[in-house]
PDB file of C-alpha atoms in Angstrom:
ATOM      1  CA  MET A 182     -42.393 -36.609 -30.168  1.00  0.00           C
ATOM      2  CA  VAL A 183     -41.201 -39.297 -32.557  1.00  0.00           C
ATOM      3  CA  VAL A 184     -37.504 -39.102 -33.603  1.00  0.00           C
ATOM      4  CA  PRO A 185     -36.246 -41.765 -35.981  1.00  0.00           C
ATOM      5  CA  VAL A 186     -32.499 -42.440 -35.853  1.00  0.00           C
ATOM      6  CA  LYS A 187     -30.939 -44.514 -38.677  1.00  0.00           C
ATOM      7  CA  ARG A 188     -28.179 -46.998 -38.078  1.00  0.00           C
ATOM      8  CA  LEU A 189     -25.203 -44.736 -37.480  1.00  0.00           C
ATOM      9  CA  GLY A 190     -23.032 -46.111 -40.212  1.00  0.00           C
ATOM     10  CA  ALA A 191     -25.647 -45.328 -42.841  1.00  0.00           C
ATOM     11  CA  ALA A 192     -26.905 -42.034 -41.352  1.00  0.00           C
ATOM     12  CA  LYS A 193     -26.187 -38.580 -42.838  1.00  0.00           C
ATOM     13  CA  SER A 194     -24.170 -39.821 -45.809  1.00  0.00           C
ATOM     14  CA  ARG A 195     -23.769 -36.381 -47.311  1.00  0.00           C
ATOM     15  CA  LEU A 196     -22.169 -35.189 -44.105  1.00  0.00           C
ATOM     16  CA  ARG A 197     -19.384 -37.803 -44.275  1.00  0.00           C
ATOM     17  CA  GLY A 198     -15.994 -36.142 -43.933  1.00  0.00           C
ATOM     18  CA  ALA A 199     -17.479 -32.845 -42.596  1.00  0.00           C
ATOM     19  CA  LEU A 200     -15.239 -33.125 -39.520  1.00  0.00           C
ATOM     20  CA  PRO A 201     -11.993 -34.810 -40.762  1.00  0.00           C
ATOM     21  CA  ALA A 202     -10.482 -37.122 -38.184  1.00  0.00           C
ATOM     22  CA  VAL A 203     -13.822 -37.416 -36.408  1.00  0.00           C
ATOM     23  CA  PRO A 204     -15.468 -40.838 -37.032  1.00  0.00           C
ATOM     24  CA  HIS A 205     -18.652 -40.385 -39.049  1.00  0.00           C
ATOM     25  CA  GLU A 206     -20.682 -42.452 -36.598  1.00  0.00           C
ATOM     26  CA  GLU A 207     -19.623 -40.183 -33.750  1.00  0.00           C
ATOM     27  CA  LEU A 208     -20.945 -37.158 -35.667  1.00  0.00           C
ATOM     28  CA  ALA A 209     -24.227 -38.847 -36.544  1.00  0.00           C
ATOM     29  CA  LEU A 210     -24.677 -39.876 -32.928  1.00  0.00           C
ATOM     30  CA  ALA A 211     -23.866 -36.388 -31.658  1.00  0.00           C
ATOM     31  CA  LEU A 212     -26.462 -34.751 -33.931  1.00  0.00           C
ATOM     32  CA  ALA A 213     -29.101 -37.183 -32.690  1.00  0.00           C
ATOM     33  CA  ALA A 214     -28.064 -36.812 -29.028  1.00  0.00           C
ATOM     34  CA  ASP A 215     -28.191 -32.982 -29.155  1.00  0.00           C
ATOM     35  CA  THR A 216     -31.573 -33.141 -30.882  1.00  0.00           C
ATOM     36  CA  VAL A 217     -33.053 -35.466 -28.245  1.00  0.00           C
ATOM     37  CA  ARG A 218     -31.507 -33.447 -25.452  1.00  0.00           C
ATOM     38  CA  ALA A 219     -33.270 -30.309 -26.705  1.00  0.00           C
ATOM     39  CA  VAL A 220     -36.566 -32.125 -27.128  1.00  0.00           C
ATOM     40  CA  ARG A 221     -36.367 -33.578 -23.609  1.00  0.00           C
ATOM     41  CA  ALA A 222     -35.907 -30.013 -22.321  1.00  0.00           C
ATOM     42  CA  CYS A 223     -38.981 -28.773 -24.159  1.00  0.00           C
ATOM     43  CA  PRO A 224     -41.832 -28.180 -21.649  1.00  0.00           C
ATOM     44  CA  THR A 225     -44.583 -29.029 -24.152  1.00  0.00           C
ATOM     45  CA  VAL A 226     -43.253 -32.535 -24.961  1.00  0.00           C
ATOM     46  CA  ALA A 227     -44.593 -35.268 -22.702  1.00  0.00           C
ATOM     47  CA  GLU A 228     -42.493 -38.128 -24.126  1.00  0.00           C
ATOM     48  CA  VAL A 229     -39.723 -38.703 -26.615  1.00  0.00           C
ATOM     49  CA  LEU A 230     -39.918 -41.880 -28.721  1.00  0.00           C
ATOM     50  CA  VAL A 231     -36.652 -42.686 -30.497  1.00  0.00           C
ATOM     51  CA  VAL A 232     -37.235 -45.251 -33.308  1.00  0.00           C
ATOM     52  CA  THR A 233     -33.926 -46.953 -34.060  1.00  0.00           C
ATOM     53  CA  GLY A 234     -32.307 -50.266 -34.862  1.00  0.00           C
ATOM     54  CA  ASP A 235     -28.859 -49.053 -33.793  1.00  0.00           C
ATOM     55  CA  GLU A 236     -27.746 -50.518 -30.509  1.00  0.00           C
ATOM     56  CA  ARG A 237     -25.352 -47.783 -29.570  1.00  0.00           C
ATOM     57  CA  ALA A 238     -27.868 -45.015 -30.382  1.00  0.00           C
ATOM     58  CA  ALA A 239     -30.546 -46.874 -28.456  1.00  0.00           C
ATOM     59  CA  ALA A 240     -28.299 -47.199 -25.377  1.00  0.00           C
ATOM     60  CA  LEU A 241     -27.197 -43.565 -25.315  1.00  0.00           C
ATOM     61  CA  LEU A 242     -30.611 -41.998 -26.083  1.00  0.00           C
ATOM     62  CA  GLY A 243     -32.408 -44.360 -23.729  1.00  0.00           C
ATOM     63  CA  THR A 244     -30.098 -43.284 -20.947  1.00  0.00           C
ATOM     64  CA  ALA A 245     -30.895 -39.666 -21.982  1.00  0.00           C
ATOM     65  CA  GLY A 246     -34.559 -40.310 -21.146  1.00  0.00           C
ATOM     66  CA  ALA A 247     -36.089 -41.283 -24.504  1.00  0.00           C
ATOM     67  CA  ARG A 248     -38.292 -44.314 -24.877  1.00  0.00           C
ATOM     68  CA  ILE A 249     -36.700 -46.629 -27.441  1.00  0.00           C
ATOM     69  CA  VAL A 250     -38.957 -48.164 -30.087  1.00  0.00           C
ATOM     70  CA  PRO A 251     -37.095 -50.875 -32.060  1.00  0.00           C
ATOM     71  CA  ASP A 252     -37.055 -50.016 -35.752  1.00  0.00           C
ATOM     72  CA  GLU A 253     -38.321 -52.360 -38.431  1.00  0.00           C
ATOM     73  CA  PRO A 254     -35.289 -53.342 -40.558  1.00  0.00           C
ATOM     74  CA  GLU A 255     -35.016 -51.701 -43.970  1.00  0.00           C
ATOM     75  CA  ALA A 256     -38.500 -50.150 -43.564  1.00  0.00           C
ATOM     76  CA  GLY A 257     -37.354 -46.610 -44.306  1.00  0.00           C
ATOM     77  CA  LEU A 258     -37.829 -43.217 -42.614  1.00  0.00           C
ATOM     78  CA  ASN A 259     -41.513 -42.687 -43.146  1.00  0.00           C
ATOM     79  CA  ALA A 260     -42.261 -46.188 -41.869  1.00  0.00           C
ATOM     80  CA  ALA A 261     -40.164 -45.350 -38.785  1.00  0.00           C
ATOM     81  CA  PHE A 262     -42.244 -42.218 -38.172  1.00  0.00           C
ATOM     82  CA  ARG A 263     -45.519 -44.266 -38.560  1.00  0.00           C
ATOM     83  CA  HIS A 264     -44.123 -46.988 -36.266  1.00  0.00           C
ATOM     84  CA  GLY A 265     -43.238 -44.440 -33.595  1.00  0.00           C
ATOM     85  CA  ALA A 266     -46.573 -42.675 -33.852  1.00  0.00           C
ATOM     86  CA  ALA A 267     -48.380 -46.035 -33.396  1.00  0.00           C
ATOM     87  CA  ALA A 268     -46.432 -46.488 -30.184  1.00  0.00           C
ATOM     88  CA  ALA A 269     -47.492 -43.145 -28.730  1.00  0.00           C
ATOM     89  CA  ALA A 270     -50.084 -42.803 -26.031  1.00  0.00           C
ATOM     90  CA  ALA A 271     -53.693 -42.991 -27.108  1.00  0.00           C
ATOM     91  CA  GLY A 272     -55.430 -39.605 -27.409  1.00  0.00           C
ATOM     92  CA  ALA A 273     -52.192 -37.641 -27.550  1.00  0.00           C
ATOM     93  CA  TRP A 274     -50.948 -35.061 -29.953  1.00  0.00           C
ATOM     94  CA  VAL A 275     -48.137 -36.639 -31.954  1.00  0.00           C
ATOM     95  CA  ALA A 276     -45.237 -34.954 -33.739  1.00  0.00           C
ATOM     96  CA  GLY A 277     -42.393 -36.259 -35.882  1.00  0.00           C
ATOM     97  CA  LEU A 278     -38.977 -34.531 -35.763  1.00  0.00           C
ATOM     98  CA  THR A 279     -35.794 -35.152 -37.713  1.00  0.00           C
ATOM     99  CA  ALA A 280     -32.752 -36.239 -35.705  1.00  0.00           C
ATOM    100  CA  ASP A 281     -30.272 -33.731 -37.237  1.00  0.00           C
ATOM    101  CA  LEU A 282     -31.062 -30.528 -35.392  1.00  0.00           C
ATOM    102  CA  PRO A 283     -27.886 -30.021 -33.214  1.00  0.00           C
ATOM    103  CA  ALA A 284     -28.637 -26.303 -32.567  1.00  0.00           C
ATOM    104  CA  LEU A 285     -32.252 -26.829 -31.626  1.00  0.00           C
ATOM    105  CA  ARG A 286     -33.493 -24.556 -28.826  1.00  0.00           C
ATOM    106  CA  PRO A 287     -36.344 -25.937 -26.620  1.00  0.00           C
ATOM    107  CA  ALA A 288     -38.129 -22.615 -26.580  1.00  0.00           C
ATOM    108  CA  GLU A 289     -38.406 -22.538 -30.342  1.00  0.00           C
ATOM    109  CA  LEU A 290     -39.693 -26.102 -30.491  1.00  0.00           C
ATOM    110  CA  ALA A 291     -42.238 -25.203 -27.794  1.00  0.00           C
ATOM    111  CA  ALA A 292     -43.363 -22.141 -29.747  1.00  0.00           C
ATOM    112  CA  ALA A 293     -43.863 -24.228 -32.920  1.00  0.00           C
ATOM    113  CA  LEU A 294     -45.815 -26.917 -31.030  1.00  0.00           C
ATOM    114  CA  ARG A 295     -48.066 -24.307 -29.409  1.00  0.00           C
ATOM    115  CA  ALA A 296     -48.747 -22.762 -32.811  1.00  0.00           C
ATOM    116  CA  ALA A 297     -49.669 -26.175 -34.215  1.00  0.00           C
ATOM    117  CA  ALA A 298     -52.039 -26.852 -31.282  1.00  0.00           C
ATOM    118  CA  GLY A 299     -53.788 -23.589 -31.934  1.00  0.00           C
ATOM    119  CA  ASP A 300     -55.407 -25.100 -35.036  1.00  0.00           C
ATOM    120  CA  PRO A 301     -56.946 -28.380 -33.732  1.00  0.00           C
ATOM    121  CA  GLY A 302     -57.938 -31.041 -36.242  1.00  0.00           C
ATOM    122  CA  VAL A 303     -55.259 -30.018 -38.824  1.00  0.00           C
ATOM    123  CA  ARG A 304     -51.836 -31.524 -39.443  1.00  0.00           C
ATOM    124  CA  ARG A 305     -49.102 -28.880 -39.480  1.00  0.00           C
ATOM    125  CA  PHE A 306     -45.461 -28.922 -40.587  1.00  0.00           C
ATOM    126  CA  VAL A 307     -42.353 -26.763 -40.364  1.00  0.00           C
ATOM    127  CA  ALA A 308     -40.136 -26.516 -43.380  1.00  0.00           C
ATOM    128  CA  ASP A 309     -36.387 -26.545 -43.146  1.00  0.00           C
ATOM    129  CA  ALA A 310     -34.264 -23.465 -43.701  1.00  0.00           C
ATOM    130  CA  PRO A 311     -34.080 -23.828 -47.559  1.00  0.00           C
ATOM    131  CA  GLY A 312     -37.868 -24.334 -47.603  1.00  0.00           C
ATOM    132  CA  SER A 313     -37.967 -27.646 -49.591  1.00  0.00           C
ATOM    133  CA  GLY A 314     -37.595 -30.170 -46.709  1.00  0.00           C
ATOM    134  CA  THR A 315     -39.475 -30.750 -43.464  1.00  0.00           C
ATOM    135  CA  VAL A 316     -38.108 -30.816 -39.960  1.00  0.00           C
ATOM    136  CA  LEU A 317     -41.336 -31.099 -37.913  1.00  0.00           C
ATOM    137  CA  LEU A 318     -44.765 -32.652 -38.607  1.00  0.00           C
ATOM    138  CA  THR A 319     -47.590 -32.538 -36.057  1.00  0.00           C
ATOM    139  CA  THR A 320     -50.972 -34.128 -35.906  1.00  0.00           C
ATOM    140  CA  PRO A 321     -53.914 -33.922 -33.351  1.00  0.00           C
ATOM    141  CA  PRO A 322     -55.382 -36.921 -31.586  1.00  0.00           C
ATOM    142  CA  GLY A 323     -57.218 -39.327 -33.846  1.00  0.00           C
ATOM    143  CA  VAL A 324     -55.565 -38.022 -37.063  1.00  0.00           C
ATOM    144  CA  PRO A 325     -52.824 -40.177 -38.711  1.00  0.00           C
ATOM    145  CA  LEU A 326     -49.427 -38.556 -38.869  1.00  0.00           C
ATOM    146  CA  ALA A 327     -49.116 -39.515 -42.543  1.00  0.00           C
ATOM    147  CA  PRO A 328     -45.439 -38.574 -42.964  1.00  0.00           C
ATOM    148  CA  ARG A 329     -43.975 -37.630 -46.353  1.00  0.00           C
ATOM    149  CA  PHE A 330     -40.353 -37.050 -45.318  1.00  0.00           C
ATOM    150  CA  GLY A 331     -37.705 -37.159 -48.039  1.00  0.00           C
ATOM    151  CA  VAL A 332     -36.736 -35.031 -50.973  1.00  0.00           C
ATOM    152  CA  GLY A 333     -39.273 -32.282 -51.596  1.00  0.00           C
ATOM    153  CA  SER A 334     -41.115 -33.170 -48.361  1.00  0.00           C
ATOM    154  CA  ALA A 335     -42.454 -29.691 -47.763  1.00  0.00           C
ATOM    155  CA  ALA A 336     -44.411 -29.763 -51.027  1.00  0.00           C
ATOM    156  CA  ALA A 337     -45.446 -33.397 -50.323  1.00  0.00           C
ATOM    157  CA  HIS A 338     -46.744 -32.582 -46.878  1.00  0.00           C
ATOM    158  CA  ALA A 339     -48.678 -29.540 -48.269  1.00  0.00           C
ATOM    159  CA  ALA A 340     -50.182 -31.752 -51.008  1.00  0.00           C
ATOM    160  CA  SER A 341     -51.251 -34.273 -48.394  1.00  0.00           C
ATOM    161  CA  GLY A 342     -53.309 -31.563 -46.595  1.00  0.00           C
ATOM    162  CA  ALA A 343     -50.881 -30.480 -43.908  1.00  0.00           C
ATOM    163  CA  LEU A 344     -50.562 -26.766 -43.410  1.00  0.00           C
ATOM    164  CA  PRO A 345     -47.257 -24.932 -43.004  1.00  0.00           C
ATOM    165  CA  LEU A 346     -46.268 -23.098 -39.877  1.00  0.00           C
ATOM    166  CA  ALA A 347     -44.708 -19.719 -40.611  1.00  0.00           C
ATOM    167  CA  GLY A 348     -42.775 -18.870 -37.421  1.00  0.00           C
ATOM    168  CA  PRO A 349     -39.038 -17.984 -37.785  1.00  0.00           C
ATOM    169  CA  TRP A 350     -37.520 -20.539 -35.366  1.00  0.00           C
ATOM    170  CA  PRO A 351     -34.001 -20.608 -36.937  1.00  0.00           C
ATOM    171  CA  SER A 352     -32.653 -23.414 -34.711  1.00  0.00           C
ATOM    172  CA  LEU A 353     -35.693 -25.677 -35.464  1.00  0.00           C
ATOM    173  CA  ARG A 354     -35.411 -25.071 -39.191  1.00  0.00           C
ATOM    174  CA  ARG A 355     -31.607 -25.659 -39.271  1.00  0.00           C
ATOM    175  CA  ASP A 356     -31.265 -29.357 -40.100  1.00  0.00           C
ATOM    176  CA  VAL A 357     -27.762 -30.616 -41.001  1.00  0.00           C
ATOM    177  CA  ASP A 358     -27.181 -32.577 -44.190  1.00  0.00           C
ATOM    178  CA  THR A 359     -23.948 -31.032 -45.393  1.00  0.00           C
ATOM    179  CA  ALA A 360     -20.767 -29.448 -44.104  1.00  0.00           C
ATOM    180  CA  ALA A 361     -22.249 -26.024 -44.947  1.00  0.00           C
ATOM    181  CA  ASP A 362     -25.304 -26.818 -42.869  1.00  0.00           C
ATOM    182  CA  LEU A 363     -23.113 -27.788 -39.989  1.00  0.00           C
ATOM    183  CA  ALA A 364     -21.242 -24.512 -40.224  1.00  0.00           C
ATOM    184  CA  ALA A 365     -24.604 -22.632 -40.232  1.00  0.00           C
ATOM    185  CA  ALA A 366     -25.708 -24.538 -37.139  1.00  0.00           C
ATOM    186  CA  ARG A 367     -22.423 -23.755 -35.464  1.00  0.00           C
ATOM    187  CA  HIS A 368     -23.254 -20.032 -35.798  1.00  0.00           C
ATOM    188  CA  LEU A 369     -26.631 -20.648 -34.072  1.00  0.00           C
ATOM    189  CA  GLY A 370     -24.885 -22.506 -31.250  1.00  0.00           C
ATOM    190  CA  LEU A 371     -24.344 -26.267 -31.314  1.00  0.00           C
ATOM    191  CA  GLY A 372     -25.475 -28.636 -28.646  1.00  0.00           C
ATOM    192  CA  PRO A 373     -22.801 -29.950 -26.287  1.00  0.00           C
ATOM    193  CA  ARG A 374     -21.984 -33.252 -27.925  1.00  0.00           C
ATOM    194  CA  THR A 375     -21.659 -31.839 -31.471  1.00  0.00           C
ATOM    195  CA  ALA A 376     -19.810 -28.743 -30.194  1.00  0.00           C
ATOM    196  CA  ALA A 377     -17.275 -31.008 -28.414  1.00  0.00           C
ATOM    197  CA  LEU A 378     -16.635 -32.959 -31.620  1.00  0.00           C
ATOM    198  CA  ALA A 379     -16.170 -29.759 -33.613  1.00  0.00           C
ATOM    199  CA  ALA A 380     -13.872 -28.386 -30.960  1.00  0.00           C
ATOM    200  CA  ALA A 381     -11.887 -31.654 -30.913  1.00  0.00           C
ATOM    201  CA  ARG A 382     -11.508 -31.345 -34.728  1.00  0.00           C
ATOM    202  CA  ARG A 383     -10.174 -27.808 -34.523  1.00  0.00           C
ATOM    203  CA  ALA A 384      -7.899 -28.778 -31.683  1.00  0.00           C
ATOM    204  CA  SER A 385      -6.529 -31.701 -33.640  1.00  0.00           C
ATOM    205  CA  ALA A 386      -6.012 -29.522 -36.751  1.00  0.00           C
ATOM    206  CA  SER A 387      -4.191 -26.884 -34.730  1.00  0.00           C
ATOM    207  CA  GLY A 388      -2.168 -29.300 -32.662  1.00  0.00           C
ATOM    208  CA  TYR A 389      -3.294 -27.865 -29.309  1.00  0.00           C
ATOM    209  CA  GLY A 390      -5.770 -30.513 -28.120  1.00  0.00           C
ATOM    210  CA  ALA A 391      -4.905 -30.325 -24.452  1.00  0.00           C
ATOM    211  CA  GLY A 392      -4.251 -26.577 -24.598  1.00  0.00           C
ATOM    212  CA  MET A 393      -7.604 -25.333 -25.722  1.00  0.00           C
ATOM    213  CA  GLN A 394      -8.689 -22.334 -23.742  1.00  0.00           C
ATOM    214  CA  GLY A 395     -11.809 -20.236 -23.310  1.00  0.00           C
ATOM    215  CA  THR A 396     -13.597 -17.996 -20.864  1.00  0.00           C
ATOM    216  CA  VAL A 397     -16.578 -18.918 -18.669  1.00  0.00           C
ATOM    217  CA  ALA A 398     -19.795 -17.619 -20.292  1.00  0.00           C
ATOM    218  CA  THR A 399     -22.207 -19.349 -17.893  1.00  0.00           C
ATOM    219  CA  PHE A 400     -21.901 -21.534 -14.820  1.00  0.00           C
ATOM    220  CA  ASP A 401     -24.539 -23.104 -12.587  1.00  0.00           C
ATOM    221  CA  ALA A 402     -23.138 -23.958  -9.199  1.00  0.00           C
ATOM    222  CA  GLN A 403     -25.992 -26.291  -8.348  1.00  0.00           C
ATOM    223  CA  THR A 404     -25.662 -28.491 -11.431  1.00  0.00           C
ATOM    224  CA  ARG A 405     -21.913 -27.850 -11.797  1.00  0.00           C
ATOM    225  CA  THR A 406     -22.347 -27.309 -15.518  1.00  0.00           C
ATOM    226  CA  GLY A 407     -21.619 -24.402 -17.749  1.00  0.00           C
ATOM    227  CA  VAL A 408     -20.606 -22.986 -21.069  1.00  0.00           C
ATOM    228  CA  LEU A 409     -17.225 -21.746 -22.283  1.00  0.00           C
ATOM    229  CA  LEU A 410     -16.622 -19.269 -25.046  1.00  0.00           C
ATOM    230  CA  LEU A 411     -13.625 -20.561 -26.945  1.00  0.00           C
ATOM    231  CA  ASP A 412     -11.088 -18.243 -28.505  1.00  0.00           C
ATOM    232  CA  ASP A 413     -12.601 -18.729 -31.991  1.00  0.00           C
ATOM    233  CA  GLY A 414     -16.081 -17.641 -30.738  1.00  0.00           C
ATOM    234  CA  THR A 415     -17.502 -21.191 -30.389  1.00  0.00           C
ATOM    235  CA  GLU A 416     -19.630 -21.960 -27.401  1.00  0.00           C
ATOM    236  CA  LEU A 417     -18.692 -25.263 -25.710  1.00  0.00           C
ATOM    237  CA  ALA A 418     -20.763 -26.729 -22.919  1.00  0.00           C
ATOM    238  CA  PHE A 419     -19.081 -28.766 -20.155  1.00  0.00           C
ATOM    239  CA  PRO A 420     -20.791 -31.419 -17.913  1.00  0.00           C
ATOM    240  CA  ALA A 421     -20.551 -31.742 -14.164  1.00  0.00           C
ATOM    241  CA  PRO A 422     -17.875 -34.503 -14.303  1.00  0.00           C
ATOM    242  CA  ALA A 423     -15.581 -32.160 -16.230  1.00  0.00           C
ATOM    243  CA  PHE A 424     -15.922 -29.513 -13.517  1.00  0.00           C
ATOM    244  CA  ASP A 425     -15.586 -32.098 -10.752  1.00  0.00           C
ATOM    245  CA  ALA A 426     -12.258 -33.215 -12.301  1.00  0.00           C
ATOM    246  CA  SER A 427     -10.904 -29.636 -12.073  1.00  0.00           C
ATOM    247  CA  GLY A 428     -10.484 -29.590  -8.356  1.00  0.00           C
ATOM    248  CA  LEU A 429     -12.038 -26.151  -8.325  1.00  0.00           C
ATOM    249  CA  ARG A 430     -14.817 -25.166  -5.977  1.00  0.00           C
ATOM    250  CA  LEU A 431     -16.475 -22.392  -8.050  1.00  0.00           C
ATOM    251  CA  LEU A 432     -16.110 -20.589 -11.332  1.00  0.00           C
ATOM    252  CA  ARG A 433     -16.737 -16.957 -12.100  1.00  0.00           C
ATOM    253  CA  LEU A 434     -17.980 -15.390 -15.337  1.00  0.00           C
ATOM    254  CA  GLY A 435     -15.103 -14.359 -17.521  1.00  0.00           C
ATOM    255  CA  GLN A 436     -12.624 -16.645 -15.883  1.00  0.00           C
ATOM    256  CA  ARG A 437      -9.965 -18.154 -18.213  1.00  0.00           C
ATOM    257  CA  LEU A 438      -9.926 -21.976 -18.375  1.00  0.00           C
ATOM    258  CA  ARG A 439      -8.101 -24.702 -20.135  1.00  0.00           C
ATOM    259  CA  VAL A 440     -10.122 -27.531 -21.745  1.00  0.00           C
ATOM    260  CA  ASP A 441      -9.117 -31.196 -21.834  1.00  0.00           C
ATOM    261  CA  LEU A 442     -10.924 -33.441 -24.310  1.00  0.00           C
ATOM    262  CA  GLY A 443     -11.413 -37.186 -24.360  1.00  0.00           C
ATOM    263  CA  PRO A 444     -10.858 -39.479 -27.294  1.00  0.00           C
ATOM    264  CA  ASP A 445     -14.439 -38.997 -28.564  1.00  0.00           C
ATOM    265  CA  GLY A 446     -14.162 -35.219 -28.344  1.00  0.00           C
ATOM    266  CA  GLU A 447     -16.038 -35.001 -25.021  1.00  0.00           C
ATOM    267  CA  VAL A 448     -14.984 -32.374 -22.401  1.00  0.00           C
ATOM    268  CA  VAL A 449     -13.421 -34.406 -19.597  1.00  0.00           C
ATOM    269  CA  ARG A 450     -11.886 -31.595 -17.550  1.00  0.00           C
ATOM    270  CA  VAL A 451     -11.854 -27.856 -17.314  1.00  0.00           C
ATOM    271  CA  THR A 452      -9.218 -26.210 -15.124  1.00  0.00           C
ATOM    272  CA  LEU A 453      -7.024 -23.153 -14.688  1.00  0.00           C
ATOM    273  CA  PRO A 454      -4.395 -22.696 -17.412  1.00  0.00           C
ATOM    274  CA  THR A 455      -1.628 -22.740 -14.808  1.00  0.00           C
ATOM    275  CA  MET A 456      -2.695 -26.167 -13.355  1.00  0.00           C
ATOM    276  CA  ALA A 457      -1.120 -29.361 -14.650  1.00  0.00           C
TER     277      ALA A 457
END
């Protein structure tokens, strides 16, 4: 899977200001990180190749398990897809995916990839939710990826001989270019990094940053990770270090917790509302 990530300062320009008080680069990085996290969890993906010239994105996504392919400066999005495809293992199926899918569910991506593999010899693509753009393009071994991402890319890919995939896959089709797209992705369930930034923004606006509360929706005692359902209905994932910082030994479903956020919007601690 090839995932190009622009330099963060230039990425997602139409999304600038979607989360006031959240630095734009943080939001762009969160979208990419949650996309790569979901791809890494997809059982049908053997390797994730992130094509980027941004040092911070490369460091974070490399730590997350992606192979970093240095981007060619000013070459553009389609050149980045071609560059990443050229670095893929010989004889492998190759797919290109946009880096702005913060609600992506691994199972939906796996279903789309299985559908594409059911028609060997043909390039396939998945259009975005409006139907005019493209979020996923796949190609079998020996066939060039031939990306046509950009404005009107769904029609461009179809004109190039690629066939559309018609599955529903709402989280796969929900790319984020605008504030309205981000709101739609939130209703599907944002990945942990983007959700944390959105939560930090709401906390800042409400003036209750350290007093955010929610109930435990899921908790895995082995990984020490879980998901909270905040009072506004948002799901917010918390990592193992946030649980470790709580001083608690176990959590039960439905338990009320307070959430403490770090300066970048990350969850740094979950604990009982009565604890200091």
